[in-house]
Amino acid sequence: TRLHESLVAANEIEEADPDLAVTVADARFMKPLDVDLVRELAAENSVIVTVEEGSIGGFGDHVLHFLTLDGLMDNGDLKFRPMVLPDQYFEAASQYEQYETAGLNASHIKGTVLRLAQKIKVPVPQES
């Protein structure tokens, strides 16, 4: 799972910026979705990032579907990003290298959280 990488990212974020508190919740299964936990996380956090070794249409989409149907994103205060394996073929490599290519290692998780928390800006390519 990506739990260890998520914990590494959370520790690095909190060490770099004491104003940011990061909660890592280990959702051990997709169904039934722990709606009480999702509601609690939405109430206590302004950013939710799901990290999974699955593809589009998995756990993150399930969480997003619940958040929207339950009205937890209606006021615009909650930001959400699912991090999943991209829909592409991967060259044979070590597991770490494949997750690096997929953007699912600690550095990518950290970057996603910091971007959503508006602590870093990602440059947008300019048209030439």
PDB file of C-alpha atoms in Angstrom:
ATOM      1  CA  THR A   1       0.000   0.000   0.000  1.00  0.00           C
ATOM      2  CA  ARG A   2       0.978   3.639  -0.143  1.00  0.00           C
ATOM      3  CA  LEU A   3       0.475   4.058   3.610  1.00  0.00           C
ATOM      4  CA  HIS A   4       4.193   4.240   4.412  1.00  0.00           C
ATOM      5  CA  GLU A   5       4.789   6.832   1.683  1.00  0.00           C
ATOM      6  CA  SER A   6       1.827   8.839   2.989  1.00  0.00           C
ATOM      7  CA  LEU A   7       3.265   8.804   6.516  1.00  0.00           C
ATOM      8  CA  VAL A   8       6.671   9.919   5.217  1.00  0.00           C
ATOM      9  CA  ALA A   9       5.041  12.772   3.294  1.00  0.00           C
ATOM     10  CA  ALA A  10       2.983  13.809   6.339  1.00  0.00           C
ATOM     11  CA  ASN A  11       6.068  13.907   8.566  1.00  0.00           C
ATOM     12  CA  GLU A  12       8.016  15.954   6.027  1.00  0.00           C
ATOM     13  CA  ILE A  13       5.159  18.438   5.646  1.00  0.00           C
ATOM     14  CA  GLU A  14       4.754  18.923   9.392  1.00  0.00           C
ATOM     15  CA  GLU A  15       8.513  19.274   9.917  1.00  0.00           C
ATOM     16  CA  ALA A  16       8.756  21.896   7.159  1.00  0.00           C
ATOM     17  CA  ASP A  17       5.670  23.879   8.182  1.00  0.00           C
ATOM     18  CA  PRO A  18       4.494  23.724  11.809  1.00  0.00           C
ATOM     19  CA  ASP A  19       1.274  25.516  10.797  1.00  0.00           C
ATOM     20  CA  LEU A  20       0.162  22.484   8.787  1.00  0.00           C
ATOM     21  CA  ALA A  21      -1.238  19.466  10.590  1.00  0.00           C
ATOM     22  CA  VAL A  22      -1.634  16.321   8.524  1.00  0.00           C
ATOM     23  CA  THR A  23      -3.946  13.423   9.329  1.00  0.00           C
ATOM     24  CA  VAL A  24      -3.242  10.073   7.709  1.00  0.00           C
ATOM     25  CA  ALA A  25      -6.192   7.691   7.812  1.00  0.00           C
ATOM     26  CA  ASP A  26      -5.672   4.101   6.728  1.00  0.00           C
ATOM     27  CA  ALA A  27      -8.804   3.066   4.871  1.00  0.00           C
ATOM     28  CA  ARG A  28      -8.283  -0.664   4.864  1.00  0.00           C
ATOM     29  CA  PHE A  29     -11.175  -1.413   2.550  1.00  0.00           C
ATOM     30  CA  MET A  30     -13.333   0.356  -0.011  1.00  0.00           C
ATOM     31  CA  LYS A  31     -16.710  -1.154   0.748  1.00  0.00           C
ATOM     32  CA  PRO A  32     -18.520  -0.578   2.820  1.00  0.00           C
ATOM     33  CA  LEU A  33     -17.125   2.946   2.871  1.00  0.00           C
ATOM     34  CA  ASP A  34     -16.553   4.218   6.405  1.00  0.00           C
ATOM     35  CA  VAL A  35     -18.829   7.236   5.962  1.00  0.00           C
ATOM     36  CA  ASP A  36     -18.415   8.318   9.581  1.00  0.00           C
ATOM     37  CA  LEU A  37     -14.660   8.558   9.090  1.00  0.00           C
ATOM     38  CA  VAL A  38     -15.058  10.434   5.796  1.00  0.00           C
ATOM     39  CA  ARG A  39     -17.458  12.901   7.425  1.00  0.00           C
ATOM     40  CA  GLU A  40     -15.054  13.383  10.342  1.00  0.00           C
ATOM     41  CA  LEU A  41     -12.106  13.987   8.003  1.00  0.00           C
ATOM     42  CA  ALA A  42     -14.135  16.443   5.929  1.00  0.00           C
ATOM     43  CA  ALA A  43     -15.219  18.354   9.041  1.00  0.00           C
ATOM     44  CA  GLU A  44     -11.704  18.567  10.496  1.00  0.00           C
ATOM     45  CA  ASN A  45      -9.637  19.203   7.352  1.00  0.00           C
ATOM     46  CA  SER A  46      -9.655  21.592   4.414  1.00  0.00           C
ATOM     47  CA  VAL A  47      -7.840  19.164   2.098  1.00  0.00           C
ATOM     48  CA  ILE A  48      -8.416  15.463   1.511  1.00  0.00           C
ATOM     49  CA  VAL A  49      -6.061  13.443  -0.673  1.00  0.00           C
ATOM     50  CA  THR A  50      -6.653   9.763  -1.323  1.00  0.00           C
ATOM     51  CA  VAL A  51      -3.659   7.680  -2.385  1.00  0.00           C
ATOM     52  CA  GLU A  52      -4.143   4.257  -3.887  1.00  0.00           C
ATOM     53  CA  GLU A  53      -2.447   1.687  -6.020  1.00  0.00           C
ATOM     54  CA  GLY A  54      -5.560   1.359  -8.143  1.00  0.00           C
ATOM     55  CA  SER A  55      -6.676   3.185 -11.241  1.00  0.00           C
ATOM     56  CA  ILE A  56      -9.328   5.756 -11.977  1.00  0.00           C
ATOM     57  CA  GLY A  57     -12.710   4.622 -10.647  1.00  0.00           C
ATOM     58  CA  GLY A  58     -11.413   3.167  -7.393  1.00  0.00           C
ATOM     59  CA  PHE A  59     -11.431   4.208  -3.754  1.00  0.00           C
ATOM     60  CA  GLY A  60     -10.774   7.914  -4.368  1.00  0.00           C
ATOM     61  CA  ASP A  61     -13.695   8.169  -6.757  1.00  0.00           C
ATOM     62  CA  HIS A  62     -15.877   6.349  -4.233  1.00  0.00           C
ATOM     63  CA  VAL A  63     -14.906   8.890  -1.546  1.00  0.00           C
ATOM     64  CA  LEU A  64     -15.488  11.830  -3.904  1.00  0.00           C
ATOM     65  CA  HIS A  65     -18.891  10.455  -4.884  1.00  0.00           C
ATOM     66  CA  PHE A  66     -19.876  10.228  -1.220  1.00  0.00           C
ATOM     67  CA  LEU A  67     -18.523  13.705  -0.396  1.00  0.00           C
ATOM     68  CA  THR A  68     -20.580  15.302  -3.150  1.00  0.00           C
ATOM     69  CA  LEU A  69     -23.784  13.359  -2.490  1.00  0.00           C
ATOM     70  CA  ASP A  70     -23.533  14.114   1.232  1.00  0.00           C
ATOM     71  CA  GLY A  71     -23.100  17.841   0.479  1.00  0.00           C
ATOM     72  CA  LEU A  72     -19.689  18.012   2.145  1.00  0.00           C
ATOM     73  CA  MET A  73     -18.173  19.949  -0.751  1.00  0.00           C
ATOM     74  CA  ASP A  74     -21.064  22.325  -1.329  1.00  0.00           C
ATOM     75  CA  ASN A  75     -19.611  25.374   0.436  1.00  0.00           C
ATOM     76  CA  GLY A  76     -16.299  25.190  -1.459  1.00  0.00           C
ATOM     77  CA  ASP A  77     -14.142  24.950   1.674  1.00  0.00           C
ATOM     78  CA  LEU A  78     -12.977  21.372   1.041  1.00  0.00           C
ATOM     79  CA  LYS A  79     -10.387  20.494  -1.606  1.00  0.00           C
ATOM     80  CA  PHE A  80     -10.070  16.907  -2.785  1.00  0.00           C
ATOM     81  CA  ARG A  81      -7.591  15.051  -4.969  1.00  0.00           C
ATOM     82  CA  PRO A  82      -7.432  11.343  -5.743  1.00  0.00           C
ATOM     83  CA  MET A  83      -3.938  10.046  -6.487  1.00  0.00           C
ATOM     84  CA  VAL A  84      -4.086   6.870  -8.576  1.00  0.00           C
ATOM     85  CA  LEU A  85      -2.026   4.916 -11.057  1.00  0.00           C
ATOM     86  CA  PRO A  86      -2.122   6.713 -14.406  1.00  0.00           C
ATOM     87  CA  ASP A  87      -3.776   4.959 -17.319  1.00  0.00           C
ATOM     88  CA  GLN A  88      -0.580   4.046 -19.132  1.00  0.00           C
ATOM     89  CA  TYR A  89       1.888   1.221 -19.608  1.00  0.00           C
ATOM     90  CA  PHE A  90       4.971   1.120 -17.392  1.00  0.00           C
ATOM     91  CA  GLU A  91       8.394  -0.117 -18.370  1.00  0.00           C
ATOM     92  CA  ALA A  92       9.845  -2.932 -16.296  1.00  0.00           C
ATOM     93  CA  ALA A  93      11.620  -1.405 -13.313  1.00  0.00           C
ATOM     94  CA  SER A  94      11.883  -1.699  -9.561  1.00  0.00           C
ATOM     95  CA  GLN A  95       8.704  -1.151  -7.598  1.00  0.00           C
ATOM     96  CA  TYR A  96      10.057   2.178  -6.306  1.00  0.00           C
ATOM     97  CA  GLU A  97      10.838   3.343  -9.863  1.00  0.00           C
ATOM     98  CA  GLN A  98       7.383   2.371 -11.073  1.00  0.00           C
ATOM     99  CA  TYR A  99       5.713   4.287  -8.235  1.00  0.00           C
ATOM    100  CA  GLU A 100       8.011   7.219  -8.972  1.00  0.00           C
ATOM    101  CA  THR A 101       6.902   7.159 -12.614  1.00  0.00           C
ATOM    102  CA  ALA A 102       3.280   6.902 -11.479  1.00  0.00           C
ATOM    103  CA  GLY A 103       3.662   9.898  -9.145  1.00  0.00           C
ATOM    104  CA  LEU A 104       2.726   7.937  -6.022  1.00  0.00           C
ATOM    105  CA  ASN A 105       5.837   8.257  -3.851  1.00  0.00           C
ATOM    106  CA  ALA A 106       6.211  10.474  -0.786  1.00  0.00           C
ATOM    107  CA  SER A 107       7.559  13.438  -2.748  1.00  0.00           C
ATOM    108  CA  HIS A 108       4.517  13.426  -5.030  1.00  0.00           C
ATOM    109  CA  ILE A 109       2.086  13.062  -2.149  1.00  0.00           C
ATOM    110  CA  LYS A 110       3.819  15.915  -0.328  1.00  0.00           C
ATOM    111  CA  GLY A 111       3.692  18.103  -3.431  1.00  0.00           C
ATOM    112  CA  THR A 112      -0.009  17.437  -3.940  1.00  0.00           C
ATOM    113  CA  VAL A 113      -0.855  18.313  -0.331  1.00  0.00           C
ATOM    114  CA  LEU A 114       1.287  21.475  -0.356  1.00  0.00           C
ATOM    115  CA  ARG A 115      -0.197  22.596  -3.673  1.00  0.00           C
ATOM    116  CA  LEU A 116      -3.746  22.147  -2.371  1.00  0.00           C
ATOM    117  CA  ALA A 117      -2.857  23.887   0.897  1.00  0.00           C
ATOM    118  CA  GLN A 118      -1.529  26.733  -1.248  1.00  0.00           C
ATOM    119  CA  LYS A 119       1.957  26.448   0.233  1.00  0.00           C
ATOM    120  CA  ILE A 120       3.646  26.002  -3.153  1.00  0.00           C
ATOM    121  CA  LYS A 121       2.796  27.054  -6.681  1.00  0.00           C
ATOM    122  CA  VAL A 122       3.156  24.801  -9.635  1.00  0.00           C
ATOM    123  CA  PRO A 123       4.361  26.594 -12.754  1.00  0.00           C
ATOM    124  CA  VAL A 124       1.937  26.492 -15.647  1.00  0.00           C
ATOM    125  CA  PRO A 125       3.603  26.086 -19.059  1.00  0.00           C
ATOM    126  CA  GLN A 126       3.182  29.168 -21.198  1.00  0.00           C
ATOM    127  CA  GLU A 127       2.132  28.836 -24.808  1.00  0.00           C
ATOM    128  CA  SER A 128       4.791  29.929 -27.223  1.00  0.00           C
TER     129      SER A 128
END
